């Protein structure tokens, strides 16, 4: 049976200089002909995810906030952080850039159907969720026996590393020093 709802992690900046991070129930669309539904089993937290989730809030101010959702926290933003997040006021943004999981439902195309039961890595936002509907062509199919946790980080860090090396070579450098 194809799931019709999912829990997603959403971040919302409010006019009172706070940000909430909450698990909210969201509708899950039925997969179109060339789409699949992935049961998300693992998703890393990248620095870019932290920016969406907390909008540079002061983490020492985090408190539980049941007024927003059953599972929510609220934190305070500095004036500077609020200026950076001004375009987000009132918008509920789903979080998570990439993740891994198992395809549990598919659309009608042969390409989609071929992914049923496969462990895949996907990117594209809203990955901190129970389920994610996505185009089959967006799935990176991993070898049989690969755990979802090993599929979860196939995009952000590898693409960053490739971009750094490509830029280094494009600019004529012969070495690269990178620190955490």
Tab-separated table of N, CA and C in Angstrom, residues 2-83:
chain	number	residue	atom	x	y	z
A	2	UNK	N	0.621	2.166	-0.894
A	2	UNK	CA	1.392	3.396	-0.993
A	2	UNK	C	0.994	4.361	0.116
A	3	UNK	N	1.980	4.853	0.890
A	3	UNK	CA	1.643	5.823	1.942
A	3	UNK	C	1.084	7.105	1.335
A	4	UNK	N	0.162	7.744	2.049
A	4	UNK	CA	-0.438	8.993	1.571
A	4	UNK	C	-0.029	10.198	2.410
A	5	UNK	N	0.631	9.949	3.545
A	5	UNK	CA	1.091	11.027	4.426
A	5	UNK	C	2.508	10.719	4.897
A	6	UNK	N	3.199	11.732	5.306
A	6	UNK	CA	4.546	11.586	5.828
A	6	UNK	C	4.779	12.613	6.917
A	7	UNK	N	5.686	12.319	7.814
A	7	UNK	CA	6.163	13.336	8.749
A	7	UNK	C	7.396	13.966	8.132
A	8	UNK	N	7.457	15.292	8.151
A	8	UNK	CA	8.604	16.032	7.623
A	8	UNK	C	9.086	17.010	8.675
A	9	UNK	N	10.375	17.309	8.648
A	9	UNK	CA	10.942	18.321	9.524
A	9	UNK	C	10.879	19.659	8.793
A	10	UNK	N	10.181	20.635	9.404
A	10	UNK	CA	10.013	21.965	8.800
A	10	UNK	C	10.589	23.045	9.701
A	11	UNK	N	11.132	24.074	9.077
A	11	UNK	CA	11.691	25.229	9.775
A	11	UNK	C	10.919	26.478	9.356
A	12	UNK	N	10.547	27.291	10.348
A	12	UNK	CA	9.810	28.524	10.064
A	12	UNK	C	10.407	29.671	10.877
A	13	UNK	N	10.736	30.762	10.200
A	13	UNK	CA	11.195	31.982	10.868
A	13	UNK	C	9.966	32.847	11.133
A	14	UNK	N	9.898	33.410	12.346
A	14	UNK	CA	8.749	34.217	12.747
A	14	UNK	C	9.159	35.678	12.953
A	15	UNK	N	8.173	36.574	12.860
A	15	UNK	CA	8.431	38.011	13.001
A	15	UNK	C	8.999	38.385	14.369
A	16	UNK	N	8.773	37.549	15.383
A	16	UNK	CA	9.267	37.863	16.732
A	16	UNK	C	10.733	37.456	16.928
A	17	UNK	N	11.481	37.296	15.827
A	17	UNK	CA	12.903	36.928	15.838
A	17	UNK	C	13.137	35.544	16.428
A	18	UNK	N	12.247	34.614	16.128
A	18	UNK	CA	12.452	33.224	16.519
A	18	UNK	C	12.327	32.337	15.294
A	19	UNK	N	12.831	31.129	15.437
A	19	UNK	CA	12.694	30.106	14.412
A	19	UNK	C	12.191	28.851	15.101
A	20	UNK	N	11.245	28.170	14.468
A	20	UNK	CA	10.778	26.893	15.002
A	20	UNK	C	11.195	25.782	14.053
A	21	UNK	N	11.494	24.659	14.660
A	21	UNK	CA	11.809	23.448	13.939
A	21	UNK	C	10.817	22.410	14.437
A	22	UNK	N	9.992	21.879	13.539
A	22	UNK	CA	8.889	21.018	13.966
A	22	UNK	C	8.687	19.849	13.016
A	23	UNK	N	8.279	18.722	13.588
A	23	UNK	CA	7.821	17.597	12.790
A	23	UNK	C	6.358	17.844	12.465
A	24	UNK	N	6.054	17.925	11.183
A	24	UNK	CA	4.682	18.184	10.761
A	24	UNK	C	4.225	17.086	9.801
A	25	UNK	N	2.917	16.810	9.834
A	25	UNK	CA	2.367	15.851	8.895
A	25	UNK	C	2.117	16.560	7.574
A	26	UNK	N	2.523	15.896	6.494
A	26	UNK	CA	2.347	16.467	5.160
A	26	UNK	C	1.736	15.412	4.251
A	27	UNK	N	0.972	15.872	3.270
A	27	UNK	CA	0.433	14.961	2.267
A	27	UNK	C	1.577	14.427	1.425
A	28	UNK	N	1.504	13.171	1.063
A	28	UNK	CA	2.476	12.555	0.172
A	28	UNK	C	1.757	12.236	-1.123
A	29	UNK	N	2.156	12.877	-2.211
A	29	UNK	CA	1.446	12.615	-3.468
A	29	UNK	C	1.668	11.187	-3.942
A	30	UNK	N	0.691	10.650	-4.627
A	30	UNK	CA	0.864	9.352	-5.279
A	30	UNK	C	1.909	9.531	-6.372
A	31	UNK	N	2.759	8.535	-6.567
A	31	UNK	CA	3.787	8.704	-7.601
A	31	UNK	C	3.181	8.788	-8.996
A	32	UNK	N	3.670	9.733	-9.766
A	32	UNK	CA	3.286	9.822	-11.172
A	32	UNK	C	3.939	8.679	-11.935
A	33	UNK	N	3.695	8.583	-13.231
A	33	UNK	CA	4.213	7.452	-14.017
A	33	UNK	C	5.722	7.242	-13.870
A	34	UNK	N	6.496	8.320	-13.840
A	34	UNK	CA	7.958	8.223	-13.785
A	34	UNK	C	8.512	8.557	-12.401
A	35	UNK	N	7.705	8.384	-11.358
A	35	UNK	CA	8.144	8.710	-9.995
A	35	UNK	C	8.145	7.473	-9.106
A	36	UNK	N	8.841	7.611	-7.978
A	36	UNK	CA	8.896	6.551	-6.973
A	36	UNK	C	8.691	7.173	-5.600
A	37	UNK	N	8.283	6.349	-4.641
A	37	UNK	CA	8.201	6.764	-3.243
A	37	UNK	C	9.317	6.029	-2.510
A	38	UNK	N	10.148	6.809	-1.834
A	38	UNK	CA	11.276	6.261	-1.087
A	38	UNK	C	10.969	6.344	0.401
A	39	UNK	N	11.112	5.227	1.110
A	39	UNK	CA	11.039	5.239	2.566
A	39	UNK	C	12.416	5.689	3.034
A	40	UNK	N	12.473	6.897	3.583
A	40	UNK	CA	13.745	7.479	3.990
A	40	UNK	C	14.241	6.766	5.250
A	41	UNK	N	15.460	6.262	5.185
A	41	UNK	CA	16.022	5.532	6.310
A	41	UNK	C	17.244	6.202	6.897
A	42	UNK	N	17.846	7.142	6.165
A	42	UNK	CA	19.023	7.848	6.668
A	42	UNK	C	19.177	9.160	5.906
A	43	UNK	N	19.611	10.194	6.619
A	43	UNK	CA	19.877	11.493	5.992
A	43	UNK	C	20.923	12.220	6.837
A	44	UNK	N	22.013	12.654	6.217
A	44	UNK	CA	23.046	13.361	6.976
A	44	UNK	C	22.617	14.789	7.294
A	45	UNK	N	23.296	15.384	8.240
A	45	UNK	CA	23.093	16.809	8.531
A	45	UNK	C	24.332	17.538	8.022
A	46	UNK	N	24.177	18.230	6.908
A	46	UNK	CA	25.257	19.019	6.329
A	46	UNK	C	25.159	20.455	6.836
A	47	UNK	N	26.253	21.217	6.773
A	47	UNK	CA	26.178	22.625	7.199
A	47	UNK	C	25.062	23.400	6.500
A	48	UNK	N	24.825	23.102	5.229
A	48	UNK	CA	23.747	23.797	4.512
A	48	UNK	C	22.381	23.438	5.091
A	49	UNK	N	22.236	22.228	5.640
A	49	UNK	CA	20.990	21.843	6.303
A	49	UNK	C	20.799	22.644	7.587
A	50	UNK	N	21.881	22.846	8.327
A	50	UNK	CA	21.791	23.607	9.587
A	50	UNK	C	21.316	25.029	9.335
A	51	UNK	N	21.765	25.616	8.230
A	51	UNK	CA	21.325	26.972	7.899
A	51	UNK	C	19.831	27.047	7.694
A	52	UNK	N	19.270	26.072	6.986
A	52	UNK	CA	17.822	26.046	6.771
A	52	UNK	C	17.107	25.763	8.089
A	53	UNK	N	17.593	24.784	8.832
A	53	UNK	CA	16.898	24.363	10.047
A	53	UNK	C	16.861	25.455	11.115
A	54	UNK	N	17.996	26.107	11.353
A	54	UNK	CA	18.079	27.013	12.501
A	54	UNK	C	18.301	28.482	12.162
A	55	UNK	N	18.529	28.807	10.893
A	55	UNK	CA	18.654	30.206	10.454
A	55	UNK	C	19.644	31.006	11.310
A	56	UNK	N	20.725	30.351	11.734
A	56	UNK	CA	21.770	30.984	12.554
A	56	UNK	C	21.253	31.432	13.924
A	57	UNK	N	20.295	30.701	14.476
A	57	UNK	CA	19.740	31.030	15.797
A	57	UNK	C	20.786	30.790	16.878
A	58	UNK	N	20.586	31.438	18.004
A	58	UNK	CA	21.411	31.224	19.192
A	58	UNK	C	20.957	29.903	19.813
A	59	UNK	N	21.763	28.879	19.697
A	59	UNK	CA	21.350	27.540	20.116
A	59	UNK	C	21.227	27.407	21.638
A	60	UNK	N	21.755	28.352	22.390
A	60	UNK	CA	21.586	28.298	23.849
A	60	UNK	C	20.168	28.714	24.261
A	61	UNK	N	19.373	29.202	23.284
A	61	UNK	CA	18.009	29.645	23.585
A	61	UNK	C	16.952	28.611	23.205
A	62	UNK	N	17.356	27.438	22.747
A	62	UNK	CA	16.402	26.422	22.280
A	62	UNK	C	15.516	25.943	23.428
A	63	UNK	N	14.206	25.970	23.171
A	63	UNK	CA	13.221	25.458	24.133
A	63	UNK	C	12.177	24.657	23.367
A	64	UNK	N	11.534	23.749	24.062
A	64	UNK	CA	10.434	22.999	23.459
A	64	UNK	C	9.269	23.951	23.231
A	65	UNK	N	8.542	23.747	22.134
A	65	UNK	CA	7.419	24.618	21.818
A	65	UNK	C	6.233	23.798	21.335
A	66	UNK	N	5.391	23.369	22.259
A	66	UNK	CA	4.216	22.560	21.926
A	66	UNK	C	3.112	23.371	21.253
A	67	UNK	N	3.232	24.701	21.241
A	67	UNK	CA	2.187	25.515	20.625
A	67	UNK	C	2.217	25.401	19.102
A	68	UNK	N	3.344	24.998	18.541
A	68	UNK	CA	3.505	24.886	17.091
A	68	UNK	C	3.140	23.487	16.609
A	69	UNK	N	3.654	22.489	17.296
A	69	UNK	CA	3.411	21.084	16.936
A	69	UNK	C	3.764	20.227	18.138
A	70	UNK	N	3.354	18.987	18.098
A	70	UNK	CA	3.636	18.080	19.219
A	70	UNK	C	5.136	17.897	19.421
A	71	UNK	N	5.882	17.957	18.340
A	71	UNK	CA	7.336	17.795	18.407
A	71	UNK	C	7.988	19.008	17.758
A	72	UNK	N	8.243	20.037	18.556
A	72	UNK	CA	8.807	21.265	18.016
A	72	UNK	C	9.719	21.934	19.034
A	73	UNK	N	10.693	22.669	18.508
A	73	UNK	CA	11.555	23.509	19.336
A	73	UNK	C	11.572	24.904	18.729
A	74	UNK	N	11.900	25.872	19.566
A	74	UNK	CA	11.982	27.272	19.148
A	74	UNK	C	13.294	27.847	19.661
A	75	UNK	N	13.920	28.693	18.862
A	75	UNK	CA	15.158	29.360	19.263
A	75	UNK	C	15.101	30.812	18.807
A	76	UNK	N	15.890	31.642	19.454
A	76	UNK	CA	15.907	33.082	19.181
A	76	UNK	C	17.012	33.431	18.195
A	77	UNK	N	16.703	34.344	17.291
A	77	UNK	CA	17.675	34.840	16.323
A	77	UNK	C	18.190	36.204	16.767
A	78	UNK	N	19.474	36.440	16.551
A	78	UNK	CA	20.030	37.762	16.788
A	78	UNK	C	19.461	38.714	15.739
A	79	UNK	N	19.657	39.998	15.931
A	79	UNK	CA	19.182	40.972	14.930
A	79	UNK	C	19.853	40.712	13.573
A	80	UNK	N	21.143	40.389	13.606
A	80	UNK	CA	21.872	40.125	12.364
A	80	UNK	C	21.339	38.872	11.667
A	81	UNK	N	21.112	37.814	12.436
A	81	UNK	CA	20.572	36.578	11.849
A	81	UNK	C	19.183	36.831	11.273
A	82	UNK	N	18.405	37.644	11.959
A	82	UNK	CA	17.053	37.952	11.487
A	82	UNK	C	17.102	38.707	10.164
A	83	UNK	N	18.061	39.605	10.011
A	83	UNK	CA	18.195	40.319	8.741
A	83	UNK	C	18.460	39.337	7.605
